[in-house]
Tab-separated table of C-alpha atoms in Angstrom:
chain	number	residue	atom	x	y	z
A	1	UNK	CA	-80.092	35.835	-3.029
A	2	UNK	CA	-80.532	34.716	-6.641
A	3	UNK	CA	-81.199	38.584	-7.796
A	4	UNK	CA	-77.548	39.423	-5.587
A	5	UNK	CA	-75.833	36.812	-7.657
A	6	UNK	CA	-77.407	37.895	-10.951
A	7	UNK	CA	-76.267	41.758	-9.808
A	8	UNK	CA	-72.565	40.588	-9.055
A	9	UNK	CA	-72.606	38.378	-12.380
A	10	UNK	CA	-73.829	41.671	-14.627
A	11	UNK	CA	-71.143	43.878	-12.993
A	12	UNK	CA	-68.025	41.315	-13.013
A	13	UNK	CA	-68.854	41.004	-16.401
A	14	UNK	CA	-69.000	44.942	-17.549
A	15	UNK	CA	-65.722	44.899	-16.127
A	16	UNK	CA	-64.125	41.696	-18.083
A	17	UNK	CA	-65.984	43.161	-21.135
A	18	UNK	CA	-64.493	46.917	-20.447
A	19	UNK	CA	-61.180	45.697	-19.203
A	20	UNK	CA	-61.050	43.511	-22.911
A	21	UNK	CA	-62.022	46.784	-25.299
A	22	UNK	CA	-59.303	48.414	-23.419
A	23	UNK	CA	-56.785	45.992	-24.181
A	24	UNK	CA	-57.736	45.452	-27.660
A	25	UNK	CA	-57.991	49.371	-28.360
A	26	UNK	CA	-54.688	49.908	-26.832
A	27	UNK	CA	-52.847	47.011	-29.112
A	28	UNK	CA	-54.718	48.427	-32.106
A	29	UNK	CA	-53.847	50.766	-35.217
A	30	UNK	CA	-54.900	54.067	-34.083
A	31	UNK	CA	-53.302	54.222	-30.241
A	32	UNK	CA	-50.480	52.589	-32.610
A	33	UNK	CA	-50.306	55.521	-34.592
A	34	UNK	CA	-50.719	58.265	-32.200
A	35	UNK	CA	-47.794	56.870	-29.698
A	36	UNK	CA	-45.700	56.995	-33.228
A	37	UNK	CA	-46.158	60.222	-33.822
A	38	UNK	CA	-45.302	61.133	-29.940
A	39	UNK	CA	-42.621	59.042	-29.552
A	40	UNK	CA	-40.137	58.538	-32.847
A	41	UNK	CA	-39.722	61.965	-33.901
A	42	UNK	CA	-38.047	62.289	-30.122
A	43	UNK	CA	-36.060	59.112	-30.446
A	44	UNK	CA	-35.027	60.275	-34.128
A	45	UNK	CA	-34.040	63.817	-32.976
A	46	UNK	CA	-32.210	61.894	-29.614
A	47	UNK	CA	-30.099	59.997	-32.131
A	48	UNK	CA	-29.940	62.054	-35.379
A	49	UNK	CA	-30.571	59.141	-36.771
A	50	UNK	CA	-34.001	58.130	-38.522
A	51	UNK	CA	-36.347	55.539	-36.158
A	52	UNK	CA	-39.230	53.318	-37.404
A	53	UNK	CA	-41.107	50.907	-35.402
A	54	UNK	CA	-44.329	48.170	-36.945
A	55	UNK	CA	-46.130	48.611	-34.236
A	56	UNK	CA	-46.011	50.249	-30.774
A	57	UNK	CA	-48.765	49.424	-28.060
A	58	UNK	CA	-49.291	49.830	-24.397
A	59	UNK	CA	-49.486	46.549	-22.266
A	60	UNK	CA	-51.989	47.057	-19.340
A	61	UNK	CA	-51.182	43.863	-16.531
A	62	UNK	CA	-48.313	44.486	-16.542
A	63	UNK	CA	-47.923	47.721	-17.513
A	64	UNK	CA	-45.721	48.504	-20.161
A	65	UNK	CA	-45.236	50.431	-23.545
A	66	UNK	CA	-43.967	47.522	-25.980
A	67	UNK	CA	-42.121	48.369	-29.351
A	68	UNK	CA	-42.645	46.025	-32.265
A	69	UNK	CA	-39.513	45.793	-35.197
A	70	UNK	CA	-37.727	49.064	-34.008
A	71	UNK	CA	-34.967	49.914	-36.848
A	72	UNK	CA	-32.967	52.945	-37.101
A	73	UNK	CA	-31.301	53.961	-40.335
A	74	UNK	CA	-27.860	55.921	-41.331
A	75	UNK	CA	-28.641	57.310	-44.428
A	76	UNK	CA	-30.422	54.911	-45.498
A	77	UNK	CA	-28.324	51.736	-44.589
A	78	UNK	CA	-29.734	49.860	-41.678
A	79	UNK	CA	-27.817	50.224	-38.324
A	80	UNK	CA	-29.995	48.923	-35.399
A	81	UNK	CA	-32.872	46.095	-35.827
A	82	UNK	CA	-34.369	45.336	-32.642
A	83	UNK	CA	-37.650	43.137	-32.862
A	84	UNK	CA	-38.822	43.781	-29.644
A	85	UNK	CA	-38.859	46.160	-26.433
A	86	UNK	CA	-40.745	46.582	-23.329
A	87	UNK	CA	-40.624	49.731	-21.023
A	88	UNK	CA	-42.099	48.811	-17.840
A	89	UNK	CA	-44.025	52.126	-16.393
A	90	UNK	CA	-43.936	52.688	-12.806
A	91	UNK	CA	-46.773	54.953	-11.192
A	92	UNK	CA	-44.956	56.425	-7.970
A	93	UNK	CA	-43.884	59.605	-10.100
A	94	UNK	CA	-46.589	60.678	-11.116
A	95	UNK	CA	-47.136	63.190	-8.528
A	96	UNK	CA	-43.633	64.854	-9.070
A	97	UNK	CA	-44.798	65.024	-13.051
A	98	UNK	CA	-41.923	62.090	-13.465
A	99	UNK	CA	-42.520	59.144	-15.746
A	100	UNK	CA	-40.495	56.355	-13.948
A	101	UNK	CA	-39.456	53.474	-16.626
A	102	UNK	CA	-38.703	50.813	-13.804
A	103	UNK	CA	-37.526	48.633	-16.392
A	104	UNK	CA	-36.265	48.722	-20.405
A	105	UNK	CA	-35.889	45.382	-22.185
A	106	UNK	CA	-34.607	45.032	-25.328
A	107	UNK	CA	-34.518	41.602	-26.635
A	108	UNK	CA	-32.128	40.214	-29.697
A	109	UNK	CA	-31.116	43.678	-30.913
A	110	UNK	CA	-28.434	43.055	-34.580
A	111	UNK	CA	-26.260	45.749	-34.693
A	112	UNK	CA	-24.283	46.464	-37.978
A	113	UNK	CA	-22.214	49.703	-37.388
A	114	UNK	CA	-18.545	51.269	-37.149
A	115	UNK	CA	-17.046	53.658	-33.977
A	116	UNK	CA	-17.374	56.935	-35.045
A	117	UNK	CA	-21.013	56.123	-35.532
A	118	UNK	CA	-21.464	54.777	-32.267
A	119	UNK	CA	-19.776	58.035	-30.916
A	120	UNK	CA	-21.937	60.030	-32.546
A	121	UNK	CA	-24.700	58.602	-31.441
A	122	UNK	CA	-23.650	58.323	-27.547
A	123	UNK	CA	-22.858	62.307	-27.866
A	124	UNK	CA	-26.180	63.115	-29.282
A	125	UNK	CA	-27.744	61.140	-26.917
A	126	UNK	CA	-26.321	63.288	-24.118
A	127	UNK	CA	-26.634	66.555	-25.750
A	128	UNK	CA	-30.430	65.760	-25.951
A	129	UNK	CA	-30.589	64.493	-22.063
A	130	UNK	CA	-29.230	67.767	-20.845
A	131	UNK	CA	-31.451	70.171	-22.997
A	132	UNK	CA	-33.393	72.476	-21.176
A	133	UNK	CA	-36.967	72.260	-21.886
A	134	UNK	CA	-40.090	74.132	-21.189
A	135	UNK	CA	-41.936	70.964	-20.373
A	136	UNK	CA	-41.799	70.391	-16.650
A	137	UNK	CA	-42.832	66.341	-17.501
A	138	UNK	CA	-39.297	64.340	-16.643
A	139	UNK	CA	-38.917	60.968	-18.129
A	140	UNK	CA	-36.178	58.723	-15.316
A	141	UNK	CA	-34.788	55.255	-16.446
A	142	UNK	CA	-34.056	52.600	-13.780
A	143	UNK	CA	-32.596	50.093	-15.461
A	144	UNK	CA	-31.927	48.290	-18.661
A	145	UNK	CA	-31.475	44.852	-19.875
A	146	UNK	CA	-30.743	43.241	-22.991
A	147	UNK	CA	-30.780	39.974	-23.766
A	148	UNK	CA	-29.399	37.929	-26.975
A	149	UNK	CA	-28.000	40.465	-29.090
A	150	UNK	CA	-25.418	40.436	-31.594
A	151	UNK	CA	-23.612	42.826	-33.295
A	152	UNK	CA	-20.917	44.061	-36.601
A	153	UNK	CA	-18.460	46.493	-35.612
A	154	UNK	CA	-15.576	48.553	-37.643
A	155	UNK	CA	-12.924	50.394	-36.238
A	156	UNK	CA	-10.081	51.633	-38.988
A	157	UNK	CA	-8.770	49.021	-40.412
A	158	UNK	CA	-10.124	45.957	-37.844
A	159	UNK	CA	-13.578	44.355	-37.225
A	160	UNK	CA	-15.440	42.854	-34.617
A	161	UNK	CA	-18.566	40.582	-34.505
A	162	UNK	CA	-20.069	38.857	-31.515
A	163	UNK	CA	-23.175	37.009	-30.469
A	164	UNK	CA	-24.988	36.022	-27.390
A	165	UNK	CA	-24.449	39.582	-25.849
A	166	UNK	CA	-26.378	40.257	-22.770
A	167	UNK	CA	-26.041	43.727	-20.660
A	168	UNK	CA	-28.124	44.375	-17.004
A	169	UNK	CA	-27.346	48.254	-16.595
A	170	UNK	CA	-28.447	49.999	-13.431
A	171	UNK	CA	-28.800	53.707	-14.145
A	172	UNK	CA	-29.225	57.064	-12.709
A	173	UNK	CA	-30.364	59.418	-14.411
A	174	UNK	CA	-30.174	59.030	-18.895
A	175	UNK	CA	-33.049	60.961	-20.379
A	176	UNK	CA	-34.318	64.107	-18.890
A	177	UNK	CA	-36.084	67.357	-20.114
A	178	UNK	CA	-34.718	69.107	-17.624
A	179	UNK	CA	-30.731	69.949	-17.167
A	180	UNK	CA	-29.087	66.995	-15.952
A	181	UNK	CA	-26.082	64.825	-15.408
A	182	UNK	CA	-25.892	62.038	-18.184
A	183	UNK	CA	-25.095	58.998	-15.460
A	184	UNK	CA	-24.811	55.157	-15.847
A	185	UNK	CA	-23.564	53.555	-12.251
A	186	UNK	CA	-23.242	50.549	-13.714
A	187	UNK	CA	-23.146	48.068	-16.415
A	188	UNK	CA	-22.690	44.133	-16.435
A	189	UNK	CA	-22.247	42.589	-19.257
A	190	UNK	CA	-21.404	39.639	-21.579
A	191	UNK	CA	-19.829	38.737	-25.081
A	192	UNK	CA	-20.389	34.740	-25.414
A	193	UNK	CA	-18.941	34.804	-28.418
A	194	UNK	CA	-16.415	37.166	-30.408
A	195	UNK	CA	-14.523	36.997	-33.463
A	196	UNK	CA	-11.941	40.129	-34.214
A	197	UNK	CA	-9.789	40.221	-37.710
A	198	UNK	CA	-7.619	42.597	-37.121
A	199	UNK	CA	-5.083	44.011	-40.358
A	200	UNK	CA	-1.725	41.890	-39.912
A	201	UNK	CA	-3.274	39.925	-37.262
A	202	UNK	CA	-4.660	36.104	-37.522
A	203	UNK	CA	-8.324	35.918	-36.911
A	204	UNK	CA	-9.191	35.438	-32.878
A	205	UNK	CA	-12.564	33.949	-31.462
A	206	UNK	CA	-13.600	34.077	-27.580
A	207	UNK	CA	-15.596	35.859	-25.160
A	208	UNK	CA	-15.950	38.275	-22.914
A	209	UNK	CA	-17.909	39.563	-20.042
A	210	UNK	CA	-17.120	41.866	-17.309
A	211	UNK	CA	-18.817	44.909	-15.164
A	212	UNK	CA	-17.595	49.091	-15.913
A	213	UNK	CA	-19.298	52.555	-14.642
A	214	UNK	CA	-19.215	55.677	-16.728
A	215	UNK	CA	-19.219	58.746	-14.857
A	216	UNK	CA	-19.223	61.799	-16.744
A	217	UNK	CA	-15.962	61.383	-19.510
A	218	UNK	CA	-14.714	58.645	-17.092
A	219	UNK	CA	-15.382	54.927	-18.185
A	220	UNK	CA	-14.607	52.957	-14.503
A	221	UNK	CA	-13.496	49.358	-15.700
A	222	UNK	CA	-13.949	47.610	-12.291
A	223	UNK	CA	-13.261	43.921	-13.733
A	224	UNK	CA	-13.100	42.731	-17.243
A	225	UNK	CA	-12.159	39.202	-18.668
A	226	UNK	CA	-11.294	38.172	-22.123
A	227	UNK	CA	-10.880	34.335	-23.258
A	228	UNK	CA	-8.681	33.612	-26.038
A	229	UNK	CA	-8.552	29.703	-27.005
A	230	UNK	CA	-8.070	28.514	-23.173
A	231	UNK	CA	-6.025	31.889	-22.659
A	232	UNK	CA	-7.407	34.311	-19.826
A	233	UNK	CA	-6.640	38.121	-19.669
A	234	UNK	CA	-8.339	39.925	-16.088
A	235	UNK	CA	-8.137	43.632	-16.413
A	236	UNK	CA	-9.026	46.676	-14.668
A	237	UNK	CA	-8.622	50.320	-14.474
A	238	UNK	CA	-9.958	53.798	-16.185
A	239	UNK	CA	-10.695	55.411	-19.106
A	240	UNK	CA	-11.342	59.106	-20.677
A	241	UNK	CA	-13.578	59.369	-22.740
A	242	UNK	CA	-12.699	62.555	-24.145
A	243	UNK	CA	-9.958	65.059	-24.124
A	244	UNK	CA	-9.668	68.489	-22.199
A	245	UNK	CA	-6.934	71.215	-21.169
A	246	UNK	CA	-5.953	68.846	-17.919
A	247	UNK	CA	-6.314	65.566	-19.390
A	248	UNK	CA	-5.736	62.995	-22.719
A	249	UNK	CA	-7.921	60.528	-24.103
A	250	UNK	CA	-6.915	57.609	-22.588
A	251	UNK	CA	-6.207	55.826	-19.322
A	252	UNK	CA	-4.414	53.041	-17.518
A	253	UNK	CA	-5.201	49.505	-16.372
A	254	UNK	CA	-4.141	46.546	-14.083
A	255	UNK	CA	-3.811	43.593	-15.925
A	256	UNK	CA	-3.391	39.701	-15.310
A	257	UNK	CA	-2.777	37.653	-17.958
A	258	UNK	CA	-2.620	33.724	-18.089
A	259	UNK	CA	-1.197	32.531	-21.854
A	260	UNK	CA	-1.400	28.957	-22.777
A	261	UNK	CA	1.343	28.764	-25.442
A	262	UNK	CA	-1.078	27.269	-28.565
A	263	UNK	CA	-2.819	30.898	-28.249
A	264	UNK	CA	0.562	32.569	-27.921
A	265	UNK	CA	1.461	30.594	-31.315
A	266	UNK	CA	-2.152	31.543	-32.782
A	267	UNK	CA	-1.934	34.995	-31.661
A	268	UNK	CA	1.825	35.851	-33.195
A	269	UNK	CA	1.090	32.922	-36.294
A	270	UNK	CA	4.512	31.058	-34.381
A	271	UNK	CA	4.638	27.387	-36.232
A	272	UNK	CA	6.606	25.796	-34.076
A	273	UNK	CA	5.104	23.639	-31.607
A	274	UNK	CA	5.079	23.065	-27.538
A	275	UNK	CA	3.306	23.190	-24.486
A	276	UNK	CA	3.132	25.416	-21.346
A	277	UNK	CA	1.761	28.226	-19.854
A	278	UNK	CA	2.513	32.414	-19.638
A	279	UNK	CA	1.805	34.266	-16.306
A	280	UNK	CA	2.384	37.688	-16.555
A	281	UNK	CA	1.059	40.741	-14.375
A	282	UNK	CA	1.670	44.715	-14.793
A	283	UNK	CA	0.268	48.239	-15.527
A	284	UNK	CA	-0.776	49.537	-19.109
């Protein structure tokens, strides 16, 4: 009995002792290196943007790859800073040569950028998903979330900051080697906190949060809301994305708007004062 105990004692702890090499060789310089090397040229050559990351490791219980510091760079100026994200791996693909990312977190992501950049970068993006490529290895996203971001945008002559920004995207199918539809079902999402400054325009703070689909050139806005000091603005509709020989950039909404009159005032810079209340409903 004692020499049974000993036996299960001596092979419990191989495994504890195997199980913790593993997880310190996987967190440690050299796998560190090596999934660098594999992994940012492709995210640099996805974006055409350059991508550096501290550290990348691979998480066994759970199992996940997690990114340390991730920062990408527009010639030279920083764009993206994200300090850390998790791809949780599932294993029922493996058979059909598919890496199956059941879940990408990216946590407090600062983003200082203007629109054509972003464009850019979504268009690359999708050039590089529908490449054809020898490889017959598939990578398949589930879902992403992000929590706690903020971000700087600049569009012309206006710009936008906001905070507290959380997104929960269900998706399709985003990166692929093989040919492939570029498709996000859908996005929810959240804006705590905004501030736009806008040329000729007093500065405006609130939030907003709401839930779109893009399919193909088609951005589906299937409920948005914007709060502007107390004021409420419920919209939805669709929007092209780009241009073609049967159809503009642009698109149309169904809008709701509820106006308290000291954000009518701040919006238009009126002076005079008073109290009440704007309903108005209609197509754009």
């Amino acid at each position: 009995m004692g020499k049974f105990k000993l036996r299960n004692i001596i092979i419990l702890s191989v495994i504890a002792l195997t199980l913790g090499l593993l997880f310190i060789a996987l967190r440690g310089p050299h796998v560190s290196n090596l999934l660098k090397k594999l992994i940012l040229p492709e995210l640099s050559v996805a974006t055409g943007r350059q991508v550096m990351a501290q550290k990348i490791y691979i998480n066994i219980f759970p199992l996940f790859i997690g990114a340390k510091e991730v920062r990408v760079f527009e010639e030279g100026n920083e764009m993206l800073r994200v300090p850390r994200i998790k791809a949780y791996i599932g294993l029922s693909g493996i058979i059909k040569k598919e890496i199956v990312l059941r879940r990408l977190v990216i946590n407090s992501p600062d983003i200082r950028s203007d629109a054509s950049q972003i464009e850019d970068i979504i268009r690359k993006i999708r050039e590089y998903a529908e490449m054809e490529r020898k490889s017959a290895v598939t990578v398949k996203v589930n879902a992403v979330v992000m929590n706690n971001g903020k971000f700087s945008l600049r569009y012309k002559d206006a710009s936008f900051s906001g905070s507290g920004v959380s997104i929960d995207a269900v998706m399709d199918r985003l990166y692929t080697q093989q040919k492939s539809v570029f498709v996000m079902p859908k996005i929810n999402f959240t804006i705590k906190s905004m501030i736009s400054k806008i040329k000729g325009w007093p500065e405006l703070k609130g939030g907003i949060k709401g839930s779109v689909a893009i399919k193909k050139d088609i951005l589906d806005v299937r409920d948005l809301q914007i709060g502007i000091s107390g004021s409420k603005i419920d919209a939805q509709g669709e929007y092209h994305l780009s241009s073609g020989p049967d159809k503009a950039k642009g698109g149309s909404f169904q809008m709701r708007l509820s106006l308290l009159s000291e954000s009518f005032k701040k919006i238009f810079n009126l002076k005079q004062s008073g109290e009440g209340q704007i309903y108005a409903k209609g197509n754009l």
